[in-house]
Tab-separated table of C-alpha atoms and ligand atoms in Angstrom:
chain	number	residue	atom	x	y	z
A	1	MET	CA	95.510	73.803	142.814
A	2	MET	CA	95.794	74.583	139.330
A	3	LYS	CA	94.868	71.140	138.340
A	4	GLU	CA	91.672	70.896	139.762
A	5	GLN	CA	90.798	74.664	138.717
A	6	VAL	CA	91.617	73.746	134.985
A	7	GLU	CA	89.473	70.432	135.648
A	8	LYS	CA	86.514	72.631	136.790
A	9	LEU	CA	87.027	75.053	133.642
A	10	ILE	CA	86.688	71.843	131.280
A	11	GLN	CA	83.325	70.481	133.223
A	12	GLU	CA	82.019	74.194	132.974
A	13	GLN	CA	82.819	74.917	129.441
A	14	LEU	CA	81.464	71.602	128.070
A	15	ILE	CA	78.216	72.683	129.723
A	16	GLU	CA	78.032	76.147	128.904
A	17	TRP	CA	79.626	76.487	125.628
A	18	PRO	CA	77.623	75.146	123.012
A	19	LEU	CA	80.555	74.899	120.149
A	20	VAL	CA	82.776	72.967	122.738
A	21	SER	CA	80.139	70.275	123.751
A	22	GLN	CA	79.224	69.658	120.400
A	23	ASN	CA	83.084	69.292	119.096
A	24	PHE	CA	83.912	66.932	122.405
A	25	ALA	CA	80.748	65.102	121.923
A	26	ALA	CA	81.751	64.432	118.001
A	27	LEU	CA	85.806	63.471	119.291
A	28	GLY	CA	83.880	60.591	121.074
A	29	LYS	CA	82.734	59.240	117.688
A	30	VAL	CA	85.738	60.067	115.424
A	31	GLN	CA	87.350	56.913	113.593
A	32	SER	CA	90.943	56.155	114.220
A	33	LYS	CA	93.430	53.251	112.773
A	34	ASP	CA	96.433	52.419	113.963
A	35	ILE	CA	99.595	52.203	111.567
A	36	THR	CA	103.280	50.549	112.235
A	37	VAL	CA	106.275	52.210	110.858
A	38	GLY	CA	109.384	50.347	111.552
A	39	HIS	CA	108.881	49.274	115.115
A	40	VAL	CA	107.098	52.410	116.078
A	41	GLU	CA	103.237	52.520	116.465
A	42	TYR	CA	101.228	55.410	115.167
A	43	ARG	CA	97.510	56.292	114.368
A	44	ALA	CA	95.835	58.004	112.288
A	45	GLN	CA	92.429	60.180	113.178
A	46	PHE	CA	89.466	61.314	111.169
A	47	ASN	CA	88.562	64.703	112.463
A	48	PRO	CA	87.023	66.728	110.160
A	49	ALA	CA	86.506	69.884	112.531
A	50	ARG	CA	90.281	70.245	112.430
A	51	ILE	CA	90.089	71.574	109.056
A	52	VAL	CA	90.641	74.900	110.704
A	53	SER	CA	93.899	74.442	111.604
A	54	SER	CA	95.132	72.025	109.335
A	55	ALA	CA	94.301	74.234	106.458
A	56	ALA	CA	95.033	77.491	108.211
A	57	LYS	CA	96.782	80.083	106.082
A	58	VAL	CA	99.897	81.059	108.169
A	59	ASP	CA	101.502	83.321	105.618
A	60	THR	CA	102.350	86.982	106.975
A	61	LYS	CA	99.452	88.638	104.688
A	62	SER	CA	96.920	86.230	106.107
A	63	ILE	CA	98.027	86.463	109.757
A	64	GLN	CA	97.835	90.277	109.315
A	65	GLU	CA	94.257	90.539	107.944
A	66	ARG	CA	92.818	88.429	110.605
A	67	LYS	CA	91.963	89.230	114.023
A	68	CYS	CA	94.027	86.796	116.339
A	69	PHE	CA	91.974	84.442	117.646
A	70	LEU	CA	94.169	83.907	120.886
A	71	CYS	CA	94.000	87.612	122.235
A	72	ALA	CA	91.370	88.171	124.961
A	73	GLN	CA	89.092	90.836	123.046
A	74	ASN	CA	88.684	88.714	120.066
A	75	ARG	CA	87.764	85.405	121.679
A	76	PRO	CA	84.201	84.062	122.002
A	77	LYS	CA	82.113	85.321	124.615
A	78	GLU	CA	81.424	81.882	126.202
A	79	GLN	CA	85.388	81.295	126.615
A	80	LYS	CA	86.649	81.517	130.065
A	81	GLY	CA	90.217	80.749	131.505
A	82	VAL	CA	92.529	80.002	134.258
A	83	ARG	CA	95.528	82.589	134.902
A	84	TYR	CA	98.931	80.963	135.269
A	85	LYS	CA	101.887	83.134	135.550
A	86	GLN	CA	101.544	85.196	132.095
A	87	TYR	CA	99.527	82.577	130.775
A	88	GLU	CA	96.018	81.769	130.366
A	89	ILE	CA	94.840	78.160	130.099
A	90	LEU	CA	91.782	77.921	127.928
A	91	ILE	CA	89.825	74.762	126.490
A	92	ASN	CA	90.719	74.228	122.988
A	93	PRO	CA	87.144	74.363	120.963
A	94	PHE	CA	88.476	71.864	118.143
A	95	PRO	CA	89.891	69.075	120.275
A	96	ILE	CA	92.323	66.205	119.046
A	97	PHE	CA	92.595	64.780	123.057
A	98	PRO	CA	89.218	64.206	125.218
A	99	ARG	CA	91.231	66.697	127.428
A	100	HIS	CA	92.713	69.476	125.112
A	101	LEU	CA	93.858	73.278	126.350
A	102	THR	CA	95.503	76.050	124.723
A	103	ILE	CA	97.567	78.164	126.944
A	104	PRO	CA	98.304	81.691	125.367
A	105	ASP	CA	100.645	84.434	126.456
A	106	ILE	CA	98.256	87.203	127.883
A	107	ASN	CA	99.842	89.392	125.533
A	108	HIS	CA	100.064	89.557	121.709
A	109	VAL	CA	103.642	88.539	121.383
A	110	ASP	CA	105.320	86.486	118.589
A	111	GLN	CA	105.418	82.599	118.582
A	112	LYS	CA	108.935	81.677	120.001
A	113	ILE	CA	110.500	79.428	122.475
A	114	SER	CA	113.385	80.987	123.640
A	115	ASN	CA	113.722	81.701	127.292
A	116	ARG	CA	110.250	79.707	127.720
A	117	ILE	CA	111.299	76.122	128.314
A	118	ALA	CA	111.207	76.835	132.045
A	119	ASP	CA	107.601	77.835	132.077
A	120	MET	CA	106.853	74.554	129.612
A	121	LEU	CA	108.249	72.806	132.298
A	122	ASP	CA	106.529	74.391	135.559
A	123	LEU	CA	103.212	73.689	133.540
A	124	ALA	CA	104.155	69.654	132.923
A	125	ARG	CA	104.577	69.723	136.681
A	126	GLU	CA	101.233	71.645	137.433
A	127	LEU	CA	99.205	69.730	134.915
A	128	ASP	CA	101.099	66.594	135.515
A	129	ASP	CA	98.376	64.370	133.947
A	130	TYR	CA	99.096	65.972	130.516
A	131	VAL	CA	101.715	66.273	127.911
A	132	ILE	CA	102.225	70.209	127.100
A	133	PHE	CA	103.214	70.735	123.444
A	134	TYR	CA	104.822	73.672	121.358
A	135	ASN	CA	104.479	73.891	117.808
A	136	GLY	CA	106.856	76.436	116.143
A	137	PRO	CA	105.865	79.438	113.854
A	138	LYS	CA	106.570	77.338	111.066
A	139	CYS	CA	105.905	74.053	112.452
A	140	GLY	CA	102.240	73.606	112.786
A	141	ALA	CA	101.396	76.503	114.763
A	142	SER	CA	97.933	78.035	113.528
A	143	ALA	CA	98.932	81.379	115.434
A	144	PRO	CA	102.295	82.246	114.832
A	145	ASP	CA	101.619	85.832	116.003
A	146	HIS	CA	100.535	84.881	119.305
A	147	MET	CA	102.909	83.061	121.719
A	148	HIS	CA	100.852	79.956	123.178
A	149	PHE	CA	101.335	76.207	124.427
A	150	GLN	CA	98.795	73.440	124.146
A	151	ALA	CA	98.007	70.569	126.584
A	152	GLY	CA	96.717	67.146	126.075
A	153	ASN	CA	95.756	64.555	128.431
A	154	LYS	CA	98.709	62.011	128.630
A	155	GLY	CA	97.881	57.998	127.313
A	156	PHE	CA	96.800	59.335	124.018
A	157	MET	CA	99.962	59.683	121.937
A	158	GLY	CA	102.525	57.090	121.160
A	159	ILE	CA	105.544	58.720	121.999
A	160	GLU	CA	104.786	58.736	125.508
A	161	THR	CA	105.573	55.154	125.410
A	162	ASP	CA	108.254	55.056	122.765
A	163	VAL	CA	110.495	57.030	124.998
A	164	LYS	CA	110.087	54.333	127.778
A	165	SER	CA	110.922	51.441	125.464
A	166	HIS	CA	113.605	52.740	123.308
A	167	THR	CA	116.326	54.460	125.157
A	168	GLY	CA	118.250	55.076	122.205
A	169	GLN	CA	121.985	56.817	121.856
A	170	LEU	CA	123.319	58.854	124.641
A	171	ILE	CA	124.440	62.283	122.906
A	172	PHE	CA	125.502	64.103	126.015
A	173	LYS	CA	125.194	64.660	129.785
A	174	TYR	CA	125.065	67.952	131.304
A	175	LYS	CA	124.873	67.760	135.085
A	176	ASP	CA	121.447	65.889	135.909
A	177	ALA	CA	120.013	66.167	132.388
A	178	SER	CA	120.822	64.173	129.482
A	179	LEU	CA	119.932	63.599	125.768
A	180	HIS	CA	119.479	60.871	123.772
A	181	LEU	CA	118.592	60.299	120.172
A	182	LEU	CA	115.545	57.635	119.821
A	183	ASP	CA	115.930	54.507	117.290
A	184	ASP	CA	112.774	55.722	115.522
A	185	ALA	CA	113.931	56.673	111.955
A	186	PRO	CA	112.583	58.677	110.103
A	187	ARG	CA	110.946	60.587	112.914
A	188	ASN	CA	114.293	61.075	114.827
A	189	ALA	CA	113.133	62.254	118.049
A	190	LEU	CA	115.328	63.886	120.457
A	191	VAL	CA	115.003	63.323	124.240
A	192	PHE	CA	116.022	65.234	127.308
A	193	THR	CA	115.476	63.728	130.918
A	194	SER	CA	116.002	65.572	134.086
A	195	LYS	CA	114.956	65.381	137.608
A	196	ASN	CA	115.337	69.511	137.931
A	197	ILE	CA	114.574	72.296	135.783
A	198	PRO	CA	117.651	74.519	135.418
A	199	ASP	CA	119.698	71.484	134.387
A	200	LEU	CA	117.174	70.621	131.562
A	201	THR	CA	116.905	74.293	130.238
A	202	ASN	CA	120.163	74.762	130.177
A	203	SER	CA	120.869	72.066	128.364
A	204	PHE	CA	118.213	72.782	125.974
A	205	GLU	CA	120.142	76.113	125.651
A	206	LEU	CA	123.135	74.227	124.457
A	207	LEU	CA	121.453	72.105	121.602
A	208	TYR	CA	119.532	75.469	120.534
A	209	LYS	CA	122.460	77.456	119.859
A	210	LEU	CA	123.854	74.750	117.654
A	211	LEU	CA	120.620	74.853	115.380
A	212	PRO	CA	119.900	76.389	112.051
A	213	ILE	CA	117.800	79.332	111.553
A	214	HIS	CA	116.338	79.319	108.178
A	215	ALA	CA	116.355	82.864	106.077
A	216	GLY	CA	113.188	85.008	107.171
A	217	GLU	CA	112.804	82.875	110.471
A	218	VAL	CA	112.945	83.642	113.852
A	219	GLU	CA	113.814	80.198	115.662
A	220	PRO	CA	114.882	76.712	114.315
A	221	MET	CA	112.441	74.758	112.979
A	222	MET	CA	110.873	72.229	115.835
A	223	ASN	CA	108.175	71.005	117.781
A	224	LEU	CA	108.220	70.268	121.449
A	225	LEU	CA	106.783	67.917	123.943
A	226	ALA	CA	107.012	67.669	127.726
A	227	TRP	CA	105.728	65.812	130.335
A	228	TYR	CA	106.583	65.477	134.164
A	229	ASP	CA	106.069	61.837	135.518
A	230	GLY	CA	106.154	62.702	139.268
A	231	LEU	CA	110.232	61.796	139.522
A	232	GLU	CA	111.443	63.769	136.210
A	233	TRP	CA	110.446	65.724	132.813
A	234	VAL	CA	110.746	64.479	129.665
A	235	LEU	CA	111.432	66.829	126.977
A	236	VAL	CA	110.989	65.777	123.381
A	237	VAL	CA	112.433	68.000	120.455
A	238	LEU	CA	111.409	66.874	117.297
A	239	LEU	CA	113.709	69.142	114.587
A	240	ARG	CA	112.118	69.798	111.459
A	241	SER	CA	113.593	70.331	107.685
A	242	LYS	CA	110.227	71.446	106.483
A	243	HIS	CA	106.710	72.400	107.490
A	244	ARG	CA	104.100	71.080	105.183
A	245	PRO	CA	105.189	67.886	103.058
A	246	SER	CA	104.877	68.023	99.306
A	247	CYS	CA	101.316	66.134	99.250
A	248	TYR	CA	99.868	68.936	100.881
A	249	PHE	CA	100.510	71.130	98.169
A	250	ALA	CA	99.898	68.623	95.289
A	251	GLU	CA	96.840	68.657	92.970
A	252	GLY	CA	94.005	66.123	92.241
A	253	GLU	CA	94.481	62.385	93.582
A	254	GLU	CA	97.734	63.187	95.184
A	255	LYS	CA	96.546	65.933	97.349
A	256	MET	CA	96.284	64.988	101.013
A	257	THR	CA	95.753	67.775	103.750
A	258	ILE	CA	98.026	66.619	106.396
A	259	SER	CA	99.952	69.542	108.334
A	260	PRO	CA	102.220	67.562	110.434
A	261	ALA	CA	102.664	69.159	113.878
A	262	SER	CA	103.669	68.072	117.603
A	263	VAL	CA	100.555	65.663	117.900
A	264	ASP	CA	101.035	63.951	114.256
A	265	LEU	CA	104.796	63.238	115.167
A	266	GLY	CA	104.136	62.368	118.761
A	267	GLY	CA	102.215	59.169	117.004
A	268	VAL	CA	98.787	60.569	116.161
A	269	PHE	CA	98.220	61.738	112.916
A	270	ILE	CA	95.225	64.206	112.093
A	271	THR	CA	93.515	63.711	108.810
A	272	PRO	CA	90.350	66.493	108.454
A	273	ILE	CA	89.303	64.665	104.989
A	274	GLU	CA	87.841	61.282	104.885
A	275	SER	CA	89.301	60.167	101.661
A	276	ASP	CA	92.702	60.923	103.337
A	277	PHE	CA	92.262	58.955	106.251
A	278	LYS	CA	91.501	56.010	104.182
A	279	ARG	CA	94.417	56.466	101.938
A	280	ILE	CA	97.063	57.213	104.863
A	281	ASP	CA	99.065	53.732	105.977
A	282	SER	CA	102.746	53.082	106.693
A	283	ARG	CA	104.101	54.273	103.530
A	284	VAL	CA	102.409	57.637	103.607
A	285	ILE	CA	103.102	58.034	107.080
A	286	GLN	CA	106.975	57.205	106.531
A	287	ASP	CA	106.899	59.491	103.450
A	288	ILE	CA	105.810	62.517	105.579
A	289	LEU	CA	108.049	61.835	108.446
A	290	SER	CA	111.169	61.484	106.243
A	291	GLU	CA	110.098	64.834	104.289
A	292	VAL	CA	109.469	66.874	107.269
A	293	SER	CA	111.931	65.615	109.813
A	294	MET	CA	115.652	66.541	110.034
A	295	SER	CA	117.918	63.525	108.911
A	296	LYS	CA	119.675	61.150	111.697
A	297	SER	CA	122.911	62.253	109.694
A	298	GLU	CA	122.438	65.987	109.703
A	299	ILE	CA	121.145	65.887	113.632
A	300	LEU	CA	124.212	63.888	114.851
A	301	GLU	CA	126.463	66.321	113.004
A	302	LEU	CA	125.015	69.486	114.150
A	303	LEU	CA	125.216	67.919	117.794
A	304	SER	CA	128.902	66.522	117.078
A	305	PRO	CA	129.898	69.602	119.301
A	306	LEU	CA	127.996	68.232	122.580
A	307	LYS	CA	129.126	64.582	121.838
A	308	GLN	CA	131.031	62.749	124.373
B	1	LIG	ZN1	97.040	87.585	119.801
């Protein structure tokens, strides 16, 4: 069973890889605080080790000049993996979750979700105690040149319960799959549910075809989260209008090193800098979400060909 192999990998890496044991131990002591935006509960986590990702330089020049940390030949010698299809399951040495995995393709190919939704849903079933997530190349991925998913243990991100407690507005049904728009502005999560992978994959494709691709980019801007609850799959699509919020680029007092990706939009905002952790509140989260998420009216207009 892959689930047991992965659990064994985690236990071994925690013992054998000093950086991992140190960073997972530090995670046990991180500060966090709860913040409400509208009727949605978010959390802020003060996590200094995550500066490597939040402040990652992801412009083309910087990416070309560094050695890809997801390619097998460049990984630390301590890092071991579990093979699954054309992917390898690795422990994430800079964790946000008590159980945090990185799942790169075995080949160095661009971060692109097209034709990989079924893989994501297969992973969600195999690792059914995890949420599998995907950050678009311009939406928080720190290796936009190397295809990868991540996984974090269930019961950590608020979005899991938000999806259960707020059904939202039905956008369309396709065979066994349905798509709802949650009433969680300014985040505006789109939620697919289905009891089978082909219907969910096909209905995602229907949505995907309607989304705009900005000049110079390879796919529509999005973050995805998927999990399997034993009966059906849930796939959350967070459409983005922007990568990093203006506070990320501000100078002096206004600057906040917050680079939102799946986990932040999923309910846990990561702040590697202590002063940012102290400052982050309902207003800050609301402003960031409004800035980086596609608006409800834009989503409804884009999806109007699907509406029933
Ligand atoms: Zn690579």
